[in-house]
CSV table of C-alpha atoms in Angstrom, one decimal:
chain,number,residue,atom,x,y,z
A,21,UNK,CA,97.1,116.8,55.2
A,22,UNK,CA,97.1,113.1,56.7
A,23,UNK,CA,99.8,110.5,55.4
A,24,UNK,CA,99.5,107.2,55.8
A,25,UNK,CA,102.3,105.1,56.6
A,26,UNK,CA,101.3,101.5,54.7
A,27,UNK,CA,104.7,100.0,54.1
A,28,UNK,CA,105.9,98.1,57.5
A,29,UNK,CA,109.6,98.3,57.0
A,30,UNK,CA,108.9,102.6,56.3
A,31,UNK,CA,111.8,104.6,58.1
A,32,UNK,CA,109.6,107.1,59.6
A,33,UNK,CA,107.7,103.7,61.3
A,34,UNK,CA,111.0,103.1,62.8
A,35,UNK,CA,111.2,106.6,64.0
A,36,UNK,CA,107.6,106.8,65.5
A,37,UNK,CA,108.8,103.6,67.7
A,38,UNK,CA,111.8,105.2,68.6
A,39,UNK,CA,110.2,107.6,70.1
A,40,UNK,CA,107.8,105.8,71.5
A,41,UNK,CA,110.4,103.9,73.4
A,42,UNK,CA,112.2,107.0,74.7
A,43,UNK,CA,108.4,108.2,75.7
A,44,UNK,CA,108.1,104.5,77.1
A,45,UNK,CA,111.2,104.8,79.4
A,46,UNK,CA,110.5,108.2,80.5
A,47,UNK,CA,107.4,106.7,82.1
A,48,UNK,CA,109.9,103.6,83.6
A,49,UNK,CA,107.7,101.3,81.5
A,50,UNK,CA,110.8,99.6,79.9
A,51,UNK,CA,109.1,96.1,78.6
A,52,UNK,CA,106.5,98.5,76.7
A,53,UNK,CA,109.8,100.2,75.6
A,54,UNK,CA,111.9,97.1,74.9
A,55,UNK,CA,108.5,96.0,72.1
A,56,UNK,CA,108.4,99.4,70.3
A,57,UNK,CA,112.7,99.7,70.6
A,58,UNK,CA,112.4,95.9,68.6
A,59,UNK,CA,110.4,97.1,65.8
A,60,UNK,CA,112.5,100.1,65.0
A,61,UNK,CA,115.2,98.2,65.1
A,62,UNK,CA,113.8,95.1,63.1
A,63,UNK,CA,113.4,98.4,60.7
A,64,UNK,CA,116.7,99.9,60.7
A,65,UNK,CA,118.9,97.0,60.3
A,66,UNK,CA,116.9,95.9,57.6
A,67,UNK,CA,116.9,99.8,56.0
A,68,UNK,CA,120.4,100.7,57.0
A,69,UNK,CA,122.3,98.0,58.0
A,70,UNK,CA,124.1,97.1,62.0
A,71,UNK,CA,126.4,100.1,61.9
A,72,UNK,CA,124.6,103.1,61.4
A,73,UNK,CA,123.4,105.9,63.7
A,74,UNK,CA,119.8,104.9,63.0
A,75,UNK,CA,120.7,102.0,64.9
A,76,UNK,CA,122.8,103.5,67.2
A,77,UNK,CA,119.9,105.2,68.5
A,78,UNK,CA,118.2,102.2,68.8
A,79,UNK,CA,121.2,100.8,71.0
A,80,UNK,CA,121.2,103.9,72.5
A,81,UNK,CA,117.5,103.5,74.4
A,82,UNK,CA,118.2,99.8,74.6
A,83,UNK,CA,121.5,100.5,76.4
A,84,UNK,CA,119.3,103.0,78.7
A,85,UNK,CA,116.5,100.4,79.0
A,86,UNK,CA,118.8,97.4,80.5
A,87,UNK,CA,120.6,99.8,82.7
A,88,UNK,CA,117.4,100.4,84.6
A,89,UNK,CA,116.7,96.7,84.7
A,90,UNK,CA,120.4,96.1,86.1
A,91,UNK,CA,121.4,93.9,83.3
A,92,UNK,CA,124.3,95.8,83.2
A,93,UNK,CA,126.8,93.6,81.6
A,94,UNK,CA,124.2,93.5,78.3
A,95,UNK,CA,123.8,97.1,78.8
A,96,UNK,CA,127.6,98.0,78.7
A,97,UNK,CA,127.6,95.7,75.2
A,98,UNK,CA,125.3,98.2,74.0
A,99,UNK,CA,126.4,101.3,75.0
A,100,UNK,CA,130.1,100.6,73.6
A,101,UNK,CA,128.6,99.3,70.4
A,102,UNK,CA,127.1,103.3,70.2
A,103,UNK,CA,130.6,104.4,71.1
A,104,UNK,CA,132.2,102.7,68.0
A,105,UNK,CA,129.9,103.5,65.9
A,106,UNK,CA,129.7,107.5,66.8
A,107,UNK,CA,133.6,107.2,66.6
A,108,UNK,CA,133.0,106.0,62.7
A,109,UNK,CA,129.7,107.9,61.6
A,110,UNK,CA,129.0,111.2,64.0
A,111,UNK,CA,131.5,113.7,63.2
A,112,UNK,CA,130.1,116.7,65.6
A,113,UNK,CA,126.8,115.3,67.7
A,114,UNK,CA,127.8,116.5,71.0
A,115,UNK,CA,124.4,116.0,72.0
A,116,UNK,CA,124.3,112.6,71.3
A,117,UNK,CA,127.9,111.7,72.6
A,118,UNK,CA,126.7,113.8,75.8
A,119,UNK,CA,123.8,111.2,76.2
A,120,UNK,CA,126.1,108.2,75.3
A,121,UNK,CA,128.7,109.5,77.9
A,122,UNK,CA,125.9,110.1,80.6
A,123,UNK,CA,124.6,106.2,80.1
A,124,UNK,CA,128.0,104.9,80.2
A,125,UNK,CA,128.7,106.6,83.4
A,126,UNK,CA,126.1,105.7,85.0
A,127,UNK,CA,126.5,101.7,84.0
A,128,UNK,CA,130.0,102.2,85.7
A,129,UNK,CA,128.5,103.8,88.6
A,130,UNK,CA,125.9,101.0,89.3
A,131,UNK,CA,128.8,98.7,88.6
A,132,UNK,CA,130.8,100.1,91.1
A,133,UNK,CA,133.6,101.2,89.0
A,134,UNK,CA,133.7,105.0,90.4
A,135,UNK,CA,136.8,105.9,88.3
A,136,UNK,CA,135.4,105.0,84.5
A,137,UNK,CA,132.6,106.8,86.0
A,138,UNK,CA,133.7,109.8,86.3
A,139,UNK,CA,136.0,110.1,83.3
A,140,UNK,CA,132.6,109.4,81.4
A,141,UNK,CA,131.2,111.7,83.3
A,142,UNK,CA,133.8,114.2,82.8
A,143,UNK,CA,133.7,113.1,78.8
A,144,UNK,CA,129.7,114.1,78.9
A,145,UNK,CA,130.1,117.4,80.8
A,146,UNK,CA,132.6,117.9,77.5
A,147,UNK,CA,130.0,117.5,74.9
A,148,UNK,CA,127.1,119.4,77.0
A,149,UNK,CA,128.5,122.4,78.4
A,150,UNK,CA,127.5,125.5,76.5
């Protein structure tokens, strides 16, 4: 069975880009990344409002997507926007915070900041181990 998705602001749009854009970076192709990341998030602000995990996920990959472009500063902004909003909405994602922890290490590391670094990475080696 085939569905159609025909309504532009449909969650599971904003999902298909999401993934797209984590596809997208895996491939280091972050500009086609950073188009599909700004329609799901068009999307999920509109659908869930600035604070939700739908967007953190969103803020997640962009976070991910400016680190590799060395815009780290507007990285950081990102990441700790996920931070906040895991504190508030994510009771027990330790995958997630893994991930989060991971890409805020490694926005200290390329900022040269070795000791929030490693308490990051410490944090993510937390939420990951089995």
């Amino acid at each position: 069975r085939q569905m159609c998705i025909r309504d532009r602001n449909d969650p599971q749009l904003a999902k298909a880009h999401l993934y797209l854009s984590d596809i997208y970076i895996e491939m280091q192709m972050y500009d086609q990344a950073l188009s599909s990341l700004k329609i799901s998030q068009k999307i999920c602000e509109k659908k869930y409002g600035p604070n939700s995990t739908q967007m953190a996920e969103c803020y997640l990959n962009l976070g991910e997507i400016l680190t590799a472009k060395q815009q780290l500063e507007v990285a950081l902004e990102y990441l700790l926007k996920v931070e906040k909003i895991y504190e508030v909405q994510v009771q027990n994602s330790q995958i997630k915070s893994g991930v989060l922890y991971l890409n805020l290490g490694n926005v200290y590391r390329d900022q040269g900041d070795s000791q929030k670094a490693l308490s990051y990475y410490q944090n993510c080696l937390l939420y990951t181990s089995p």
